[in-house]
XYZ file of C-alpha atoms in Angstrom:
626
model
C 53.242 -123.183 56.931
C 54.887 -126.147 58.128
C 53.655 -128.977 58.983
C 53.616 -130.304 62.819
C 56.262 -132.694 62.273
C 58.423 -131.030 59.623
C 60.481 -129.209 61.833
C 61.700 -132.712 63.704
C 62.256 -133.849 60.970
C 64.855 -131.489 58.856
C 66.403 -131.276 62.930
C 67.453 -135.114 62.842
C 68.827 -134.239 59.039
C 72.748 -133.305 58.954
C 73.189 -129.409 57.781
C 74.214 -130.200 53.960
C 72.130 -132.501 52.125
C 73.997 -133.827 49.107
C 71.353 -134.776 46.395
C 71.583 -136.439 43.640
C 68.981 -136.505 40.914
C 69.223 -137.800 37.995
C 66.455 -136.426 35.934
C 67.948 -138.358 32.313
C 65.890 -136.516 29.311
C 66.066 -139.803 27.619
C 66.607 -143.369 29.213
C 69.589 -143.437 27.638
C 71.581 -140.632 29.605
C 75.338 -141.007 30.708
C 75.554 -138.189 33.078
C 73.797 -136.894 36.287
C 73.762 -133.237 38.096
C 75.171 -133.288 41.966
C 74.308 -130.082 43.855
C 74.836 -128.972 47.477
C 71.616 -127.663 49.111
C 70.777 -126.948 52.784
C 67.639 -128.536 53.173
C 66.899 -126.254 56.206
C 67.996 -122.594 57.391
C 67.170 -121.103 60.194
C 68.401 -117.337 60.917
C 66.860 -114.616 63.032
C 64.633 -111.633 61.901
C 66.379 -109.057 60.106
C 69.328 -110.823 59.027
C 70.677 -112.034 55.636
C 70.005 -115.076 54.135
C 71.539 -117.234 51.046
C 70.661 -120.263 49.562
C 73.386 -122.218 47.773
C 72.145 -124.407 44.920
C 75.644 -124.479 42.956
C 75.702 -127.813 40.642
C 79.080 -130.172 41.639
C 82.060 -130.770 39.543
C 82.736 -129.331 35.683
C 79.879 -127.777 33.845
C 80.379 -126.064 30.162
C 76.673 -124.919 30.153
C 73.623 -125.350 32.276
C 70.521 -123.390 33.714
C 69.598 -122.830 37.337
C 65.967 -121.871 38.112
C 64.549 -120.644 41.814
C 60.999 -121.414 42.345
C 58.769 -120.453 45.254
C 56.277 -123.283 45.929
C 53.094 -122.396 47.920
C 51.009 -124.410 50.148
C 48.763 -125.798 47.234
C 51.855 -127.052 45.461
C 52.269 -124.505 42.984
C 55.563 -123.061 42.082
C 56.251 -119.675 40.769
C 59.510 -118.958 39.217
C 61.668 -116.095 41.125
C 65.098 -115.928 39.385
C 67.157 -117.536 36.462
C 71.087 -118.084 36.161
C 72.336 -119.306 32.944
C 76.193 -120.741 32.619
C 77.527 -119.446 29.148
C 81.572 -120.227 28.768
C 82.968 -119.250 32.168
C 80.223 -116.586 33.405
C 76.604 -116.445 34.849
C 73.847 -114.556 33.719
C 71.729 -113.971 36.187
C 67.687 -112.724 36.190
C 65.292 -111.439 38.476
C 62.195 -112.673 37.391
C 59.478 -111.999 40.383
C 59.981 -110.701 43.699
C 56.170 -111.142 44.103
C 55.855 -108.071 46.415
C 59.198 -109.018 49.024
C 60.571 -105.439 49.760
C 63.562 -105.671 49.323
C 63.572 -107.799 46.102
C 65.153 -111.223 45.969
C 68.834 -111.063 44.924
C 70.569 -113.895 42.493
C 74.541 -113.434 43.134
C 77.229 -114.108 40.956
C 77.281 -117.797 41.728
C 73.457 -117.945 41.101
C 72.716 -118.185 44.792
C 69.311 -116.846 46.370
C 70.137 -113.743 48.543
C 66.876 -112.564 51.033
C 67.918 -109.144 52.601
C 66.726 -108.206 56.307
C 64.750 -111.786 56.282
C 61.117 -111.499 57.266
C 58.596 -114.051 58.654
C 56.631 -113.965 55.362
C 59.802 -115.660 54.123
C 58.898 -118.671 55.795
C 58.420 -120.960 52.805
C 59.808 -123.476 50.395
C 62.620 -122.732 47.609
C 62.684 -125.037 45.177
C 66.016 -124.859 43.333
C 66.288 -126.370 39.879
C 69.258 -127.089 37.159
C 68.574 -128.291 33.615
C 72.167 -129.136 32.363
C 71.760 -130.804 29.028
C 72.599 -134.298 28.182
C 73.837 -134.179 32.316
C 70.722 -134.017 32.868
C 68.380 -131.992 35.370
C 67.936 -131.865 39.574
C 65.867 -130.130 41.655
C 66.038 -129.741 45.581
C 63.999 -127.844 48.219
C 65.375 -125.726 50.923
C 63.168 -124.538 53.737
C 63.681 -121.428 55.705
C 62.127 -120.297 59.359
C 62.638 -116.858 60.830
C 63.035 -116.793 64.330
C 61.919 -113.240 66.399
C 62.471 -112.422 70.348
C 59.613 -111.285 71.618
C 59.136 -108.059 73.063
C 59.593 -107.977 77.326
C 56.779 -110.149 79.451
C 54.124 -108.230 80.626
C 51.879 -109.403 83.541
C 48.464 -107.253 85.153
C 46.949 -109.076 88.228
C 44.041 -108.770 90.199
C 44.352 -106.142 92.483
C 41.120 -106.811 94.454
C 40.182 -108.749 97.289
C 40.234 -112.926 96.690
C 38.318 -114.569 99.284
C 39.641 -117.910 100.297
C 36.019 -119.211 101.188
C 35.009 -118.997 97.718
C 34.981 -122.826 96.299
C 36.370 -122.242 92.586
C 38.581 -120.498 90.730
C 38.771 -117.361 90.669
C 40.958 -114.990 88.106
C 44.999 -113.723 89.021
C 46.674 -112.692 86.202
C 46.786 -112.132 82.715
C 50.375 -112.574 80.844
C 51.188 -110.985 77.520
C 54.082 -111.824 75.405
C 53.983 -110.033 72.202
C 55.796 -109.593 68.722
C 57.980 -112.906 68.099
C 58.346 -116.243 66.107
C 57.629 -118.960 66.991
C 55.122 -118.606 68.925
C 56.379 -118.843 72.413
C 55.226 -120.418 75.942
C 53.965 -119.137 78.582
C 54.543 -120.795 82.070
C 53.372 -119.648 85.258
C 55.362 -119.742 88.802
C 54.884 -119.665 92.238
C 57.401 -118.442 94.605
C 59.590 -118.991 91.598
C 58.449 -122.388 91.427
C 56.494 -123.465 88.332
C 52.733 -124.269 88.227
C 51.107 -127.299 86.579
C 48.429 -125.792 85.464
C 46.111 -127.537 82.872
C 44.258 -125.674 80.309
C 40.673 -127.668 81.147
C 38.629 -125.569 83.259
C 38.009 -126.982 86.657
C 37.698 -125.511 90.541
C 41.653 -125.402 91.560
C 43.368 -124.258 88.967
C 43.454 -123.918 85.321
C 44.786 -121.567 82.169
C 43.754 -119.893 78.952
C 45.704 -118.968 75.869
C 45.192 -117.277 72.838
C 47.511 -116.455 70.373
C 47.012 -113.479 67.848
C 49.182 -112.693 64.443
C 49.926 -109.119 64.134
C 50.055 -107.338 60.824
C 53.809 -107.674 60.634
C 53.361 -111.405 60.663
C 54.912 -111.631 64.089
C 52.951 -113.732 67.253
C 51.904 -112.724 70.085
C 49.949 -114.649 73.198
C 48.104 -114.317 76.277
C 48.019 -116.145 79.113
C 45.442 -116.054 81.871
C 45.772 -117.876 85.204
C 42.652 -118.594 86.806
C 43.745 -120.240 91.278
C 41.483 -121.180 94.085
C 43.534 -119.324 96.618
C 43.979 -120.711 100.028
C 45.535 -118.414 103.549
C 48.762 -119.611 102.353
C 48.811 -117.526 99.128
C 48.995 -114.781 101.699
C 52.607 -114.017 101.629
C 53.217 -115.869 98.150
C 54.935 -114.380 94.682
C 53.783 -114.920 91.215
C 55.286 -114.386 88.069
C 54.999 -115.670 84.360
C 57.763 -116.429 82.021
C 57.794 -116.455 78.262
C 60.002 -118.902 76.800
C 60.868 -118.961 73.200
C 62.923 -120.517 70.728
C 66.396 -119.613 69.030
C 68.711 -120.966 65.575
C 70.262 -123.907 65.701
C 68.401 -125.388 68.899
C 68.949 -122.612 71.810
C 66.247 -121.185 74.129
C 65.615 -117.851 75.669
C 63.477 -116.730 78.822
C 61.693 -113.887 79.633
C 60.197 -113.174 83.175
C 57.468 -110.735 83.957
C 57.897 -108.892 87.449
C 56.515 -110.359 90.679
C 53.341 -109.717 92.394
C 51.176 -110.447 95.526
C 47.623 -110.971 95.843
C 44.966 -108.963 98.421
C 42.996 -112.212 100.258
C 40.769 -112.079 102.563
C 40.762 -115.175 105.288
C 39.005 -115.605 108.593
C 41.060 -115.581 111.966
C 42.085 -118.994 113.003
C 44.509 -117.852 115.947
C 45.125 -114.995 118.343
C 47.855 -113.635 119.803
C 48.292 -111.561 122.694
C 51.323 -110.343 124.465
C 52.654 -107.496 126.774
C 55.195 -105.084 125.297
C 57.010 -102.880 127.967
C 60.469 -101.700 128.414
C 61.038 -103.423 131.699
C 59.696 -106.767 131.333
C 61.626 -109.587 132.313
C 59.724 -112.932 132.771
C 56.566 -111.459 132.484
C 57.245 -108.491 135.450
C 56.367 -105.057 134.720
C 57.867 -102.274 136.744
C 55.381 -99.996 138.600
C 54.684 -96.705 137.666
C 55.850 -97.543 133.912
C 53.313 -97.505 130.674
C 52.496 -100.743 129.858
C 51.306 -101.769 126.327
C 48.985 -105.080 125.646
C 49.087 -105.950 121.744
C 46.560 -108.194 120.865
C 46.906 -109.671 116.211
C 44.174 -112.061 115.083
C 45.732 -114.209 111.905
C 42.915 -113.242 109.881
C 42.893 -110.718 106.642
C 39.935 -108.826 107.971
C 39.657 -105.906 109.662
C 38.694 -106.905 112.812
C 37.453 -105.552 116.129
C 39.077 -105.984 119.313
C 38.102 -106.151 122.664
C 40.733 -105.699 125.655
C 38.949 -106.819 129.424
C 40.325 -107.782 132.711
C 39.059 -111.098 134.285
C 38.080 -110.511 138.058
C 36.220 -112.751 140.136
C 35.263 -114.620 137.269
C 33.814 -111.544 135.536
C 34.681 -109.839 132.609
C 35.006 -106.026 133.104
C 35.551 -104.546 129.867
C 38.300 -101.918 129.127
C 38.609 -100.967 126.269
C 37.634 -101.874 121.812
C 39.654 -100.690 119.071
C 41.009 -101.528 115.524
C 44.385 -101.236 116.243
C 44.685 -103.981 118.503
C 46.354 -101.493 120.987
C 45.901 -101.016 125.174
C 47.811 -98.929 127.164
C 48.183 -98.875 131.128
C 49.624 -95.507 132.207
C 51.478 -95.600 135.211
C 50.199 -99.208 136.222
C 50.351 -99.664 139.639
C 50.348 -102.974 141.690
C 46.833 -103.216 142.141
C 46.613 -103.832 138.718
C 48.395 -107.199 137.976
C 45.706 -109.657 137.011
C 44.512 -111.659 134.534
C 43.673 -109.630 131.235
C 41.939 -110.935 127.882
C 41.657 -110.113 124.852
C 38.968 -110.911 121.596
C 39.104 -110.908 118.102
C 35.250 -109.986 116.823
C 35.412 -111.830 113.496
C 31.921 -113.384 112.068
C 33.604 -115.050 109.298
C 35.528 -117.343 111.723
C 34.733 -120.864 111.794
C 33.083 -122.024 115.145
C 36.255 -123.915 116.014
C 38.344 -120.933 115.895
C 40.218 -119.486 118.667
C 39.384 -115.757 118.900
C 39.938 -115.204 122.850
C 43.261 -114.729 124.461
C 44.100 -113.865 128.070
C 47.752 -113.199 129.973
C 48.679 -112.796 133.782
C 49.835 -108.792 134.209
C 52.105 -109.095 136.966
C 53.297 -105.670 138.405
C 57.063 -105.516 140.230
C 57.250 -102.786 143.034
C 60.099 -101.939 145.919
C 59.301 -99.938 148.530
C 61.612 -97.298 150.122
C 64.500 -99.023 152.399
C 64.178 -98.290 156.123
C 67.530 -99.240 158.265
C 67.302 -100.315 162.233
C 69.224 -97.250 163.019
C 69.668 -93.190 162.362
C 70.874 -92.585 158.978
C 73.637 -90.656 160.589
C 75.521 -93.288 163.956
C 78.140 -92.103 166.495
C 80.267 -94.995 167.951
C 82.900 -95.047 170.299
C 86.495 -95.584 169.068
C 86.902 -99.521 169.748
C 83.041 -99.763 169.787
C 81.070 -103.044 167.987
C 77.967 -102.784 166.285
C 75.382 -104.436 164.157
C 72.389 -102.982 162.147
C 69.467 -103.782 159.613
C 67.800 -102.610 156.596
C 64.406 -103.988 155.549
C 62.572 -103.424 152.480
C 59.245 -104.391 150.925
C 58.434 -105.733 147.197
C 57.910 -108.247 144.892
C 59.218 -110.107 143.811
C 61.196 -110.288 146.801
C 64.300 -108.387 146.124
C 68.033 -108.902 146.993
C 69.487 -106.908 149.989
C 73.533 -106.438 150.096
C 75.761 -104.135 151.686
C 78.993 -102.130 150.415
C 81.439 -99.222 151.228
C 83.157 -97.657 148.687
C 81.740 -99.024 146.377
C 83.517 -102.741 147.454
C 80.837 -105.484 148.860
C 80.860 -106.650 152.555
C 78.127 -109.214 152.121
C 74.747 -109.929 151.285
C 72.121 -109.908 153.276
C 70.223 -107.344 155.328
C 72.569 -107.608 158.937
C 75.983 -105.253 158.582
C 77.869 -106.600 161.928
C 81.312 -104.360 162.815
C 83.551 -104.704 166.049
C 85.855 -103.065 167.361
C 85.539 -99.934 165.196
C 88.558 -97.431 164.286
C 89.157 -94.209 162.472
C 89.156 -96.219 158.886
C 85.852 -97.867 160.042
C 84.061 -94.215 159.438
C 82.382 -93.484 156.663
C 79.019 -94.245 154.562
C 77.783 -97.508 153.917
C 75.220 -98.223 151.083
C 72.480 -100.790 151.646
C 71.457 -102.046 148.466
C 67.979 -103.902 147.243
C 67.273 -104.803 143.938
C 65.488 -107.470 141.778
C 67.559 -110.154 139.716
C 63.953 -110.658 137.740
C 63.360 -107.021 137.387
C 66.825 -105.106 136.321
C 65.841 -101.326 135.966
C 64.086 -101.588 139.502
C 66.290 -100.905 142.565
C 66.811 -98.763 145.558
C 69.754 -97.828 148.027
C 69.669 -96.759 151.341
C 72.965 -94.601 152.945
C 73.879 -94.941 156.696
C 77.141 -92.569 157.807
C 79.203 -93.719 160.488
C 81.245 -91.702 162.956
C 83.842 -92.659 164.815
C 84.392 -90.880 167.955
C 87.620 -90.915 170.027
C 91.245 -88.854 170.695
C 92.848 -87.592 167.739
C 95.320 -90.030 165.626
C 98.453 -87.966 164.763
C 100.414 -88.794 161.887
C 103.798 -86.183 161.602
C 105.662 -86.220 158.390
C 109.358 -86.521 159.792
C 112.202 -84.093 158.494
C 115.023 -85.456 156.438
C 117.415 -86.800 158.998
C 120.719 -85.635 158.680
C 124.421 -86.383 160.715
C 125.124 -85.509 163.671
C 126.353 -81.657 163.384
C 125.294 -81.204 159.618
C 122.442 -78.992 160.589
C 123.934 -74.967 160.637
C 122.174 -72.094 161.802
C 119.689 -70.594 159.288
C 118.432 -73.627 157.339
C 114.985 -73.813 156.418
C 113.079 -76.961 157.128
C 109.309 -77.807 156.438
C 106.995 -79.591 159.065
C 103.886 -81.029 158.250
C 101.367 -82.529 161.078
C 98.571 -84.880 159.708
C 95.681 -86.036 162.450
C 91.952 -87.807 162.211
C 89.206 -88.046 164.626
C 85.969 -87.154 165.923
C 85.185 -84.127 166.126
C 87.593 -83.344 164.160
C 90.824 -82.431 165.471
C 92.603 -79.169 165.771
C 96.407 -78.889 164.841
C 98.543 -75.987 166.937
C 102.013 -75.312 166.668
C 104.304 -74.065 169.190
C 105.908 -71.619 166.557
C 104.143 -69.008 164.554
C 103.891 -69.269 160.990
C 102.123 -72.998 160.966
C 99.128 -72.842 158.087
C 95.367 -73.436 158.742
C 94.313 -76.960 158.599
C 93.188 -78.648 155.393
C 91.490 -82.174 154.355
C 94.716 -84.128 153.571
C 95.139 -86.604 150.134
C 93.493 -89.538 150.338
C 90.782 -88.512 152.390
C 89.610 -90.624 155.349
C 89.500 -87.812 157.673
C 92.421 -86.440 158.119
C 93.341 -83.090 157.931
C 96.968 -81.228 157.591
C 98.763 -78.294 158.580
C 102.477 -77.088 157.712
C 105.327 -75.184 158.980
C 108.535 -73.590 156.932
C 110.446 -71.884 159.414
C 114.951 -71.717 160.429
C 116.831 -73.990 162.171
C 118.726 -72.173 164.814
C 120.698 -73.584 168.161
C 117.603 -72.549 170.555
C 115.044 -74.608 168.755
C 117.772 -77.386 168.712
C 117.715 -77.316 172.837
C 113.829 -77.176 172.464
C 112.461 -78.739 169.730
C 109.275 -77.920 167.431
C 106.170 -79.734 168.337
C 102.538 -79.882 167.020
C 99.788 -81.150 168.762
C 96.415 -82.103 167.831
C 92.872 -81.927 170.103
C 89.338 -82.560 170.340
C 87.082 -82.927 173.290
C 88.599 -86.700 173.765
C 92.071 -85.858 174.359
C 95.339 -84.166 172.988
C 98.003 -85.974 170.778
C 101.570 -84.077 170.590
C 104.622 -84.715 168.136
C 107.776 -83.690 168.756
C 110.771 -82.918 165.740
C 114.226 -82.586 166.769
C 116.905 -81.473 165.061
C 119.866 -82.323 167.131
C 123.433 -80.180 167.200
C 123.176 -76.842 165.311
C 126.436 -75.403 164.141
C 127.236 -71.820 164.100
C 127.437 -69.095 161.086
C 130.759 -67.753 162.615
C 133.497 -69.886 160.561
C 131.558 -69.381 157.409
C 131.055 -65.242 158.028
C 135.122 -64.940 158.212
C 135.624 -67.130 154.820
C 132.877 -65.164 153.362
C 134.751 -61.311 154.726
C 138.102 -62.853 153.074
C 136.445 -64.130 149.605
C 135.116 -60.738 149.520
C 138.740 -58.827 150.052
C 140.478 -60.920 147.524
C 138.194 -60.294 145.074
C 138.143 -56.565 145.772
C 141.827 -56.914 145.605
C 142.072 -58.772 142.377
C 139.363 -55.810 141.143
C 142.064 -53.261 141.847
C 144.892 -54.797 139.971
C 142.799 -55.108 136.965
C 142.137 -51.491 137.057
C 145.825 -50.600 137.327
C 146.914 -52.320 134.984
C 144.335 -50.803 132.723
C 145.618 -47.433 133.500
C 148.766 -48.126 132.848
C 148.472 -49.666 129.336
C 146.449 -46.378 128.688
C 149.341 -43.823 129.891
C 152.051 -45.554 128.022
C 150.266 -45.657 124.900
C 149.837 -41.754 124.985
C 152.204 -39.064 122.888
C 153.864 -36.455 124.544
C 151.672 -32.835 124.006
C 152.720 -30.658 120.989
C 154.867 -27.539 121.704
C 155.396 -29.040 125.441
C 158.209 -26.777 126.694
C 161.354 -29.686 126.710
C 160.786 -30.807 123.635
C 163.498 -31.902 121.543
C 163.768 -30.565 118.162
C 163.799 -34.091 115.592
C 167.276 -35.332 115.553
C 168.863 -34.288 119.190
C 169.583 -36.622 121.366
C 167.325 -36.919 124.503
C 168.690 -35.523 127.738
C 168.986 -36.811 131.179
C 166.616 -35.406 133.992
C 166.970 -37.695 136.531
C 166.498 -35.381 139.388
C 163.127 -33.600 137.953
C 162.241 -36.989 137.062
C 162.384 -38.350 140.776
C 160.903 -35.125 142.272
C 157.505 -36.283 139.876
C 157.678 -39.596 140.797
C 157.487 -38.573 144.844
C 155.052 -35.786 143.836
C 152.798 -38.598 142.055
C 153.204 -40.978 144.702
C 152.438 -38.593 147.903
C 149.600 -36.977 146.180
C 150.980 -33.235 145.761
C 148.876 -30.966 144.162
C 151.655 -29.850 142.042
C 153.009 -33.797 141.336
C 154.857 -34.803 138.230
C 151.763 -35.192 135.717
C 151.327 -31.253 134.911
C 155.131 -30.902 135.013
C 156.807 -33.460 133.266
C 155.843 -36.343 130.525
C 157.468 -38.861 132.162
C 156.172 -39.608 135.855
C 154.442 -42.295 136.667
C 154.201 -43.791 133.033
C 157.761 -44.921 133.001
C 157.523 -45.997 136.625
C 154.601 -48.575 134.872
């Protein structure tokens, strides 16, 4: 091996050394030998490595010699290369064991196939070259290895943090590579200065073991006084080793925690319920208490409720865990809470206590019914009370729109759009989920409103006998109202759109001259009085004028009807051959004959409707009269 400062010093050396020995046989000598040898070679496991020792400038003969020198000094020859003329003979002398063999190539240059760590040694490289005389220089080679991945096992017990020394965390393994690397340990990825002396914070130990294949491999063991802090903490170790030509790997080992065990300090104690809002619980809900010591332990606790000075004891668990079903307000109060740890430290705060404080709201009760009559024009003013705490918010609304807070809902002089239900409202700005309404209906009694949807108006004399018009009557009031019409035919009353009481009935009926002179009315009643409407429809025209245009359409088009038909026939009739054999007949090529007379006689027959007219006894007739 090595020695401690060898490798500094062939790092500070440039890459080719150029030496120059002049080994003269006799003192006499005129020549020297130059050669070009790496003095240093660094390569990683596995790979291929050559070492030049080719002599400079023109040689007709010389001899180059490899030697292996060991750690006593000695050398022992490995390979020859002779120069004869323009070739080199080379020789394997010894491979002393290597597997493979050493190499000589055909420039007499040291080859090392798949280079091991047992190759880390000195080559000594000698040339004898005659009267030039003869050099010699030594190359060094190291074999660098990655080590296999970091492994880490930690304690997976329980570390006090009373104990007063050191106690064991972790053992780190980093095995199979070369150099031998280092092994650092971190905290919360910070690293540890951690000496290797033994003392009661915090020290290491190392050992480092060569394995049969000549590779390293080291362990690390960290030995911490852990404090409560360590608690939450992560360790790892990293193994960091080197590379050729100055580089630097890193390999980290996976995180871990460690199991301590530490007295309580601290408790805490708090109320967890799904209405609280400044410390107010809503009645009737389940309320949990959680009570956490800061300690490791596994403690005991014990929930109580402080009452005249006394503590009444409720309940003692592991969990930490009290539940209140269905609290109700005689149980707000002061509750406590204690963490039973003996390995405390007689300053330590192990009691806890809170102030329970229970929100409740009674049922609203109004001054009045829930259900008020007033008189049409009427005032009024009325009140809703309610008990709880804390002390809620009154407020009253209609229709869902606000008329003001408070619990006093003043009206005057009341109509029909006055009625209706009004909400009184309490709730808790504190307490969100708690709150309660209260509904108080008004009625408005008084002589029906009427509201009459007017017909389309039309000019004076544009209305005509038989038109159909549709009247609808609207009315409100209390009781409610009921709509008659002085015609038959009017519907049955409904609720109208829009609500606010009022209800509707209709009437499709014809206009005719009477009900001009009389009018159509609807009127609307309750026990308070009758409301009427009148509709008018002013001068009626009569059907007369359009009955005699209507007759006269219907005889023109009658007429028209007729013609068509005629004409119809007649197209037929001429268009129709005489009969074969008819007795008259002209043979082909006579001329046609006058019958004037029999000819007239069918024509009268025709017209006058005889039975024995022109169309059985002649072919002429009416068809030439067309």
């Amino acid at each position: 091996m090595e020695p401690p400062n060898a490798q500094a010093g062939t790092r500070g050396a440039p890459q080719l050394l150029v030496l120059a020995l002049l080994l003269g046989a006799h003192p006499g000598a005129q020549a020297e030998v130059q050669m070009s040898v790496p003095p240093l070679r660094e390569v990683m496991r596995g790979e291929t490595v050559t070492l030049d020792c080719t002599p400079l400038g023109a040689h007709d003969h010389f001899v180059l010699e490899w030697f292996l020198a060991d750690r006593s000094g000695a050398r022992h020859l490995l390979a020859s290369a002779e120069l004869q003329g323009s070739e080199i003979q080379a020789r394997v002398h010894n491979s002393r064991g290597r597997n493979p063999p050493y190499q000589l190539d055909s420039r007499g240059r040291l080859v090392l196939a798949e280079a091991q760590v047992g190759d880390e040694q000195d080559y000594v490289c000698v040339v004898r070259a005659g009267a030039a005389g003869t050099a010699e220089a030594t190359a060094r080679l190291q074999v660098f290895a990655k080590p296999e991945a970091t492994e880490v096992s930690h304690n997976q017990g329980m570390l006090s943090v009373m104990d007063e020394y050191a106690q064991e965390i972790a053992t780190c393994n980093s095995r199979n590579g070369n150099p031998a690397p280092q092994i650092i340990w971190y905290r919360n990825r910070q690293p540890l200065q951690v000496p290797m002396e033994v003392n009661p914070e915090s020290y290491m130990t190392s050992r480092t073991v060569r394995e049969a294949s000549g590779l390293l491999s080291l362990t690390s063991t960290l030995y911490l006084r852990v404090h409560k802090t360590d608690q939450d903490a992560f360790f790892h170790c990293s193994a960091h080793y080197r590379l050729p030509n100055g580089q630097h790997g890193r390999l980290d080992s996976p995180s871990f925690n460690l199991t301590l065990h530490y007295p309580t300090e601290h408790v805490q104690f708090w109320v967890d319920s799904p209405s609280t809002t400044e410390g107010w619980v809503r009645e009737g809900d389940s309320v949990h208490l959680f009570c956490r010591g800061d300690g490791s332990s596994n403690s005991e606790y014990a929930f109580y409720r402080l009452q005249d000075k006394q503590e009444n004891m409720l309940q003692t668990n592991y969990d930490g865990h009290f539940t209140l079903e269905g609290v109700q307000r005689s149980q707000s109060g002061t509750y406590g809470c204690t963490v039973e740890d003996y390995d405390a430290a007689d300053d330590a705060e192990l009691s806890q206590t809170l102030e329970l404080r229970v929100a409740y709201l009674d049922p609203i009760e109004l001054s009045n019914e829930e259900e008020l009559s007033l008189p049409l024009g009427s005032s009024i003013a009325t009140n809703c009370s309610v008990q709880g705490l804390p002390t809620p918010a009154l407020r009253w609304t209609k229709d869902s729109v606000p008329l003001g807070d408070g619990p006093t809902l003043s009206l005057s002089f009341v109509t029909f759009d006055s009625a209706g239900t009004y909400i009184c409202e309490a709730s808790m700005p504190t307490v969100p989920l708690l709150s309660r309404t209260q509904a108080l209906k008004l009625l408005v009694e008084g002589s029906p409103e009427l509201r009459p949807e007017e017909i389309q108006p039309k000019a004076e004399g544009s209305w005509r006998e038989g038109d159909e018009v549709r009247l609808v009557c609207s009315a409100r009031g209390y009781p409610e109202p009921k709509l008659r019409w002085n015609q038959l035919g009017g519907s049955a009353a409904e609720p109208a759109p829009g609500g606010q009481g009022w209800v509707s009935s209709s009437l499709t009926l014809k206009v005719t001259s009477a009900l001009s002179q009389e009018g159509v009315f609807c009127e609307a009643s309750n026990p308070h009085g009758t409301t009427k409407h009148v509709f008018h429809f002013g001068t009626v025209a009569p059907q007369t004028s359009q009955a005699g245009v209507a007759v006269m359409a219907v005889a023109v088009s009658v007429g028209l009807l007729l013609l068509v038909v005629a004409a119809f026939y007649c197209m037929r009739r001429k268009g129709r051959p005489g009969r074969q054999g008819e007795k008259g007949a002209l043979p082909p090529g006579k001329p046609e004959l006058s019958h004037s007379g029999s000819q007239r006689t069918e024509q009268t027959g025709l017209l006058t409707g005889s039975a024995s007219g022109g169309v059985r006894h002649g072919s002429g007739g009416f068809r030439d009269e067309c």
